[in-house]
CSV table of C-alpha atoms in Angstrom, one decimal:
chain,number,residue,atom,x,y,z
A,25,UNK,CA,-16.3,2.7,25.1
A,26,UNK,CA,-13.3,4.5,26.4
A,27,UNK,CA,-12.2,6.5,23.4
A,28,UNK,CA,-7.8,4.8,23.0
A,29,UNK,CA,-5.8,8.3,22.5
A,30,UNK,CA,-4.2,9.2,19.0
A,31,UNK,CA,-0.9,11.8,19.4
A,32,UNK,CA,0.5,12.9,16.0
A,33,UNK,CA,4.3,14.3,15.6
A,34,UNK,CA,7.0,14.4,12.6
A,35,UNK,CA,10.5,12.2,12.4
A,36,UNK,CA,13.1,13.6,10.8
A,37,UNK,CA,14.6,12.6,7.8
A,38,UNK,CA,17.7,13.5,6.3
A,39,UNK,CA,16.8,17.6,6.2
A,40,UNK,CA,13.0,16.2,5.6
A,41,UNK,CA,9.6,15.6,8.3
A,42,UNK,CA,8.0,12.1,7.8
A,43,UNK,CA,3.9,13.1,9.8
A,44,UNK,CA,2.5,9.9,11.7
A,45,UNK,CA,-0.1,9.5,13.7
A,46,UNK,CA,0.0,6.7,17.1
A,47,UNK,CA,-3.5,5.2,18.0
A,48,UNK,CA,-3.3,3.6,21.0
A,49,UNK,CA,-0.6,2.5,23.3
A,50,UNK,CA,2.4,0.4,24.1
A,51,UNK,CA,0.9,-0.5,27.5
A,52,UNK,CA,-0.7,-3.8,26.3
A,53,UNK,CA,2.5,-5.3,25.7
A,54,UNK,CA,1.5,-6.4,22.2
A,55,UNK,CA,3.3,-5.9,19.0
A,56,UNK,CA,3.1,-2.4,18.2
A,57,UNK,CA,2.1,-2.0,14.1
A,58,UNK,CA,3.4,0.0,11.6
A,59,UNK,CA,0.9,0.6,8.7
A,60,UNK,CA,2.5,1.5,5.1
A,61,UNK,CA,0.1,3.6,2.8
A,62,UNK,CA,0.1,1.9,-1.0
A,63,UNK,CA,0.8,4.4,-4.3
A,64,UNK,CA,3.8,4.9,-4.4
A,65,UNK,CA,2.6,8.2,-4.4
A,66,UNK,CA,-1.1,8.0,-1.9
A,67,UNK,CA,-1.0,8.9,1.5
A,68,UNK,CA,-2.8,7.6,5.4
A,69,UNK,CA,-6.1,8.3,4.8
A,70,UNK,CA,-7.1,5.6,2.8
A,71,UNK,CA,-5.8,3.6,5.3
A,72,UNK,CA,-7.1,4.8,8.3
A,73,UNK,CA,-9.3,2.3,8.9
A,74,UNK,CA,-6.7,0.1,9.9
A,75,UNK,CA,-6.4,2.4,13.8
A,76,UNK,CA,-10.0,0.6,14.5
A,77,UNK,CA,-7.0,-2.6,15.0
A,78,UNK,CA,-6.5,-0.6,18.1
A,79,UNK,CA,-10.2,-0.8,19.3
A,80,UNK,CA,-10.0,-4.9,19.3
A,81,UNK,CA,-7.2,-5.8,20.7
A,82,UNK,CA,-5.7,-2.8,22.9
A,83,UNK,CA,-2.2,-2.0,20.2
A,84,UNK,CA,-0.6,0.3,19.1
A,85,UNK,CA,-1.2,1.1,15.9
A,86,UNK,CA,1.1,3.5,14.2
A,87,UNK,CA,0.1,5.9,10.3
A,88,UNK,CA,2.6,8.1,8.9
A,89,UNK,CA,2.5,9.6,5.0
A,90,UNK,CA,5.6,8.6,3.2
A,91,UNK,CA,7.9,10.6,2.3
A,92,UNK,CA,6.7,13.7,0.0
A,93,UNK,CA,2.7,12.4,0.2
A,94,UNK,CA,0.4,13.5,2.3
A,95,UNK,CA,1.9,15.7,5.7
A,96,UNK,CA,5.1,14.9,5.6
A,97,UNK,CA,7.6,17.8,3.4
A,98,UNK,CA,6.1,18.0,-0.9
A,99,UNK,CA,8.4,17.0,-2.2
A,100,UNK,CA,7.4,18.5,-6.6
A,101,UNK,CA,10.7,19.5,-8.0
A,102,UNK,CA,12.7,16.1,-7.0
A,103,UNK,CA,12.7,14.5,-9.7
A,104,UNK,CA,12.8,10.3,-10.6
A,105,UNK,CA,16.0,9.6,-9.8
A,106,UNK,CA,15.4,11.1,-6.2
A,107,UNK,CA,12.3,8.4,-6.1
A,108,UNK,CA,13.9,5.0,-4.8
A,109,UNK,CA,13.0,1.9,-3.0
A,110,UNK,CA,16.5,2.8,-1.1
A,111,UNK,CA,15.0,5.7,-0.4
A,112,UNK,CA,11.9,4.9,1.4
A,113,UNK,CA,13.9,1.4,3.2
A,114,UNK,CA,15.6,4.4,4.5
A,115,UNK,CA,12.9,6.0,5.9
A,116,UNK,CA,10.7,3.7,7.0
A,117,UNK,CA,14.5,2.7,9.2
A,118,UNK,CA,14.2,6.3,10.2
A,119,UNK,CA,11.0,6.3,12.0
A,120,UNK,CA,10.9,2.8,13.1
A,121,UNK,CA,14.6,4.5,15.3
A,122,UNK,CA,12.6,7.7,15.6
A,123,UNK,CA,9.2,5.7,17.5
A,124,UNK,CA,11.5,3.1,19.6
A,125,UNK,CA,10.2,0.5,18.5
A,126,UNK,CA,13.7,-0.6,16.4
A,127,UNK,CA,13.5,-3.7,18.1
A,128,UNK,CA,10.0,-5.5,18.0
A,129,UNK,CA,7.6,-4.6,16.1
A,130,UNK,CA,5.2,-5.6,13.2
A,131,UNK,CA,4.8,-4.5,9.3
A,132,UNK,CA,1.5,-4.3,7.3
A,133,UNK,CA,1.7,-2.7,4.2
A,134,UNK,CA,-1.0,-2.1,1.3
A,135,UNK,CA,0.1,-2.4,-2.5
A,136,UNK,CA,2.9,-0.4,-2.4
A,137,UNK,CA,3.5,-0.3,1.0
A,138,UNK,CA,3.6,-3.8,1.0
A,139,UNK,CA,6.2,-4.0,-1.5
A,140,UNK,CA,7.8,-1.6,0.6
A,141,UNK,CA,7.7,-4.6,3.4
A,142,UNK,CA,8.6,-7.3,1.3
A,143,UNK,CA,11.9,-5.7,-0.2
A,144,UNK,CA,12.4,-4.4,4.7
A,145,UNK,CA,11.4,-7.8,5.6
A,146,UNK,CA,14.3,-10.0,3.0
A,147,UNK,CA,16.9,-7.4,4.6
A,148,UNK,CA,15.9,-9.9,8.0
A,149,UNK,CA,15.1,-6.9,9.9
A,150,UNK,CA,15.8,-8.3,13.7
A,151,UNK,CA,13.1,-6.7,15.3
A,152,UNK,CA,10.1,-8.1,12.4
A,153,UNK,CA,8.1,-10.2,14.3
A,154,UNK,CA,5.2,-10.3,11.7
A,155,UNK,CA,4.8,-9.2,8.3
A,156,UNK,CA,1.2,-7.9,6.7
A,157,UNK,CA,1.5,-8.1,2.5
A,158,UNK,CA,-2.8,-6.1,1.3
A,159,UNK,CA,-3.1,-6.2,-2.0
A,160,UNK,CA,0.3,-6.2,-3.3
A,161,UNK,CA,1.8,-7.6,-6.6
A,162,UNK,CA,5.2,-9.0,-6.0
A,163,UNK,CA,6.3,-8.1,-10.2
A,164,UNK,CA,5.2,-5.2,-12.1
A,165,UNK,CA,5.1,-7.2,-15.3
A,166,UNK,CA,2.7,-9.8,-14.0
A,167,UNK,CA,0.8,-6.4,-12.2
A,168,UNK,CA,0.4,-4.7,-15.4
A,169,UNK,CA,-0.4,-8.0,-18.2
A,170,UNK,CA,-2.8,-8.8,-15.2
A,171,UNK,CA,-4.4,-4.8,-15.1
A,172,UNK,CA,-4.9,-4.7,-18.7
A,173,UNK,CA,-6.6,-8.5,-18.8
A,174,UNK,CA,-8.9,-6.9,-16.4
A,175,UNK,CA,-8.6,-3.9,-18.9
A,176,UNK,CA,-9.9,-5.8,-21.6
A,177,UNK,CA,-12.9,-6.4,-20.3
A,178,UNK,CA,-13.9,-3.0,-19.8
A,179,UNK,CA,-17.1,-1.3,-21.6
A,180,UNK,CA,-15.8,-1.9,-25.0
A,181,UNK,CA,-16.4,2.3,-25.4
A,182,UNK,CA,-13.9,3.0,-22.1
A,183,UNK,CA,-11.5,1.0,-23.7
A,184,UNK,CA,-11.5,2.6,-26.5
A,185,UNK,CA,-11.3,7.1,-25.3
A,186,UNK,CA,-8.8,4.8,-22.7
A,187,UNK,CA,-6.5,4.2,-25.5
A,188,UNK,CA,-7.6,6.7,-27.6
A,189,UNK,CA,-5.6,9.5,-24.9
A,190,UNK,CA,-3.2,7.6,-24.7
A,191,UNK,CA,-1.6,7.0,-27.8
A,192,UNK,CA,-2.4,10.9,-28.1
A,193,UNK,CA,-0.4,11.8,-24.3
A,194,UNK,CA,-3.8,14.0,-22.9
A,195,UNK,CA,-4.2,11.6,-20.5
A,196,UNK,CA,-5.0,14.3,-18.2
A,197,UNK,CA,-8.2,14.6,-20.3
A,198,UNK,CA,-11.3,14.6,-18.0
A,199,UNK,CA,-11.9,12.1,-20.0
A,200,UNK,CA,-9.3,9.9,-19.8
A,201,UNK,CA,-10.0,10.6,-15.5
A,202,UNK,CA,-12.8,8.9,-16.6
A,203,UNK,CA,-12.7,6.6,-18.2
A,204,UNK,CA,-10.3,5.1,-15.4
A,205,UNK,CA,-12.3,5.9,-13.3
A,206,UNK,CA,-14.6,3.3,-14.3
A,207,UNK,CA,-11.8,0.2,-13.9
A,208,UNK,CA,-10.8,1.9,-10.2
A,209,UNK,CA,-14.5,1.6,-9.2
A,210,UNK,CA,-14.2,-2.2,-10.8
A,211,UNK,CA,-11.1,-3.2,-9.4
A,212,UNK,CA,-9.4,0.0,-6.8
A,213,UNK,CA,-12.8,-0.3,-4.5
A,214,UNK,CA,-15.9,-1.1,-4.8
A,215,UNK,CA,-18.0,1.0,-2.8
A,216,UNK,CA,-19.8,4.0,-4.1
A,217,UNK,CA,-20.1,6.3,-3.5
A,218,UNK,CA,-16.1,6.4,-1.8
A,219,UNK,CA,-15.6,6.8,1.1
A,220,UNK,CA,-14.6,10.5,2.6
A,221,UNK,CA,-11.5,8.9,3.8
A,222,UNK,CA,-10.8,7.1,0.4
A,223,UNK,CA,-11.2,9.8,-1.9
A,224,UNK,CA,-8.9,12.1,0.4
A,225,UNK,CA,-6.2,10.3,-0.8
A,226,UNK,CA,-7.4,11.0,-4.3
A,227,UNK,CA,-8.2,14.1,-3.6
A,228,UNK,CA,-4.6,14.5,-2.0
A,229,UNK,CA,-2.8,12.8,-5.2
A,230,UNK,CA,-4.8,15.2,-7.8
A,231,UNK,CA,-2.9,18.1,-6.5
A,232,UNK,CA,0.3,16.8,-5.6
A,233,UNK,CA,1.1,13.5,-7.9
A,234,UNK,CA,5.1,13.3,-7.9
A,235,UNK,CA,5.8,10.4,-5.7
A,236,UNK,CA,3.3,8.6,-8.3
A,237,UNK,CA,4.0,10.3,-12.0
A,238,UNK,CA,7.6,9.5,-11.7
A,239,UNK,CA,7.3,6.2,-9.7
A,240,UNK,CA,4.6,4.5,-11.3
A,241,UNK,CA,3.1,7.0,-14.0
A,242,UNK,CA,-0.5,8.1,-15.0
A,243,UNK,CA,-2.7,5.1,-14.1
A,244,UNK,CA,-2.6,1.5,-12.4
A,245,UNK,CA,-2.4,0.0,-15.9
A,246,UNK,CA,-0.4,2.3,-18.2
A,247,UNK,CA,3.0,2.1,-15.8
A,248,UNK,CA,5.9,4.1,-17.5
A,249,UNK,CA,7.9,4.9,-13.6
A,250,UNK,CA,10.5,4.1,-12.6
A,251,UNK,CA,9.8,1.0,-10.6
A,252,UNK,CA,8.5,-0.6,-14.2
A,253,UNK,CA,10.8,-3.3,-13.9
A,254,UNK,CA,10.3,-3.7,-10.3
A,255,UNK,CA,10.5,-7.3,-8.7
A,256,UNK,CA,10.7,-10.0,-5.8
A,257,UNK,CA,10.1,-11.8,-7.0
A,258,UNK,CA,13.6,-14.1,-6.5
A,259,UNK,CA,14.8,-13.2,-3.2
A,260,UNK,CA,10.5,-13.8,-0.8
A,261,UNK,CA,12.9,-17.4,0.0
A,262,UNK,CA,14.8,-14.9,2.5
A,263,UNK,CA,11.3,-13.6,4.1
A,264,UNK,CA,11.8,-15.0,7.5
A,265,UNK,CA,8.7,-13.3,9.8
A,266,UNK,CA,5.6,-14.9,10.2
A,267,UNK,CA,3.7,-13.4,7.1
A,268,UNK,CA,0.0,-12.8,6.1
A,269,UNK,CA,-0.8,-12.2,2.7
A,270,UNK,CA,-4.5,-10.7,1.5
A,271,UNK,CA,-6.4,-9.6,-1.0
A,272,UNK,CA,-9.6,-9.6,-2.5
A,273,UNK,CA,-12.3,-11.6,-5.0
A,274,UNK,CA,-12.0,-8.8,-7.6
A,275,UNK,CA,-8.9,-7.3,-6.9
A,276,UNK,CA,-6.5,-5.7,-9.9
A,277,UNK,CA,-3.3,-7.9,-7.8
A,278,UNK,CA,-5.4,-10.7,-9.3
A,279,UNK,CA,-4.0,-14.8,-8.0
A,280,UNK,CA,-1.7,-14.9,-10.3
A,281,UNK,CA,-0.8,-11.7,-9.0
A,282,UNK,CA,0.4,-12.6,-5.7
A,283,UNK,CA,1.0,-16.2,-6.0
A,284,UNK,CA,4.4,-15.7,-5.6
A,285,UNK,CA,4.3,-14.7,-2.4
A,286,UNK,CA,2.0,-17.9,-1.8
A,287,UNK,CA,4.3,-20.7,-2.9
A,288,UNK,CA,7.8,-18.5,-2.0
A,289,UNK,CA,7.1,-17.0,1.4
A,290,UNK,CA,8.3,-19.6,3.7
A,291,UNK,CA,4.9,-20.5,6.1
A,292,UNK,CA,2.3,-17.5,4.6
A,293,UNK,CA,-1.0,-17.7,4.5
A,294,UNK,CA,-3.3,-16.3,2.0
A,295,UNK,CA,-6.7,-14.5,3.2
A,296,UNK,CA,-8.9,-14.1,0.1
A,297,UNK,CA,-12.1,-12.3,-0.2
A,298,UNK,CA,-14.9,-12.7,-1.7
A,299,UNK,CA,-16.5,-9.1,-2.1
A,300,UNK,CA,-13.3,-6.8,-2.0
A,301,UNK,CA,-11.1,-5.9,-4.1
A,302,UNK,CA,-7.9,-3.4,-3.5
A,303,UNK,CA,-9.5,-2.6,-0.4
A,304,UNK,CA,-10.9,-5.0,2.0
A,305,UNK,CA,-10.0,-2.8,5.3
A,306,UNK,CA,-13.3,-0.9,3.2
A,307,UNK,CA,-15.0,-2.9,1.5
A,308,UNK,CA,-14.6,-5.6,4.0
A,309,UNK,CA,-14.1,-4.0,7.0
A,310,UNK,CA,-14.6,-5.2,9.8
A,311,UNK,CA,-13.5,-9.2,8.4
A,312,UNK,CA,-10.2,-7.5,7.2
A,313,UNK,CA,-9.4,-5.9,10.4
A,314,UNK,CA,-11.1,-8.6,12.6
A,315,UNK,CA,-8.9,-10.8,10.8
A,316,UNK,CA,-4.9,-9.0,10.5
A,317,UNK,CA,-5.6,-8.9,14.3
A,318,UNK,CA,-5.7,-13.0,15.0
A,319,UNK,CA,-2.9,-13.0,13.2
A,320,UNK,CA,-0.7,-10.5,15.1
A,321,UNK,CA,-1.7,-12.0,18.3
A,322,UNK,CA,-0.6,-15.3,17.4
A,323,UNK,CA,3.4,-13.7,17.8
A,324,UNK,CA,2.4,-10.9,20.3
A,325,UNK,CA,4.4,-13.0,21.9
A,326,UNK,CA,7.5,-13.0,20.8
A,327,UNK,CA,10.2,-11.3,21.6
């Protein structure tokens, strides 16, 4: 098999830099795919497998680290007022312009990346020809409610440990982190041990959790950051781009979490991966990537 070219670079954004990596080339004529990671505050590493779509269908695949994360400019001194949805929408527009693809592209966002993608899509950008929303909520109140419902199914001692540390404010205690991992192993990534690229994202977040801490909070089910009241439910009908929604059978993004997308985005397709939780691109990689590739191929001819 011929090797696929990769290229890394930095796009200027405000006074900062956004790191990106390009896999493949534009010569195929297929829609270039921009892949946005979750969090807010993760890195591109754990969604790295989507680059292999380039090998499947010749498509250009672009990963990037959002501002404050990974290889992009880190800003640990910035507080909650700085980290906004509008900031990341502006960064996305800046990246698309820098890469020269703003007139024609596809977008895939995982978890928070899908929330960002929905915010992008309701603005009806002319260049967005296909949208994939992976494992994303449409309303953070529903997300937290469902996460805590799943949490009540954890072993009693794990629940007690979580509650004790939350009440004491000791959520950085190793015991609390270990108890949280029980939830993550059930509902975030069921591959054990975690693949290196997944572990790498979490290790980087352990070094610098500025964005996640400010926008989300300490854990998936203890959301106290600036996104705690976010919703896009009442705007989903505005999305015009062809849309694919994916989620996992054991996903923290439960059917109730994804329901607004399924009911309100015109013409949306929904695929549920039976052996996956929050990362079908890791847990059922081949099936997930082929599903996304086949969806995008349906819209490659759109100009």
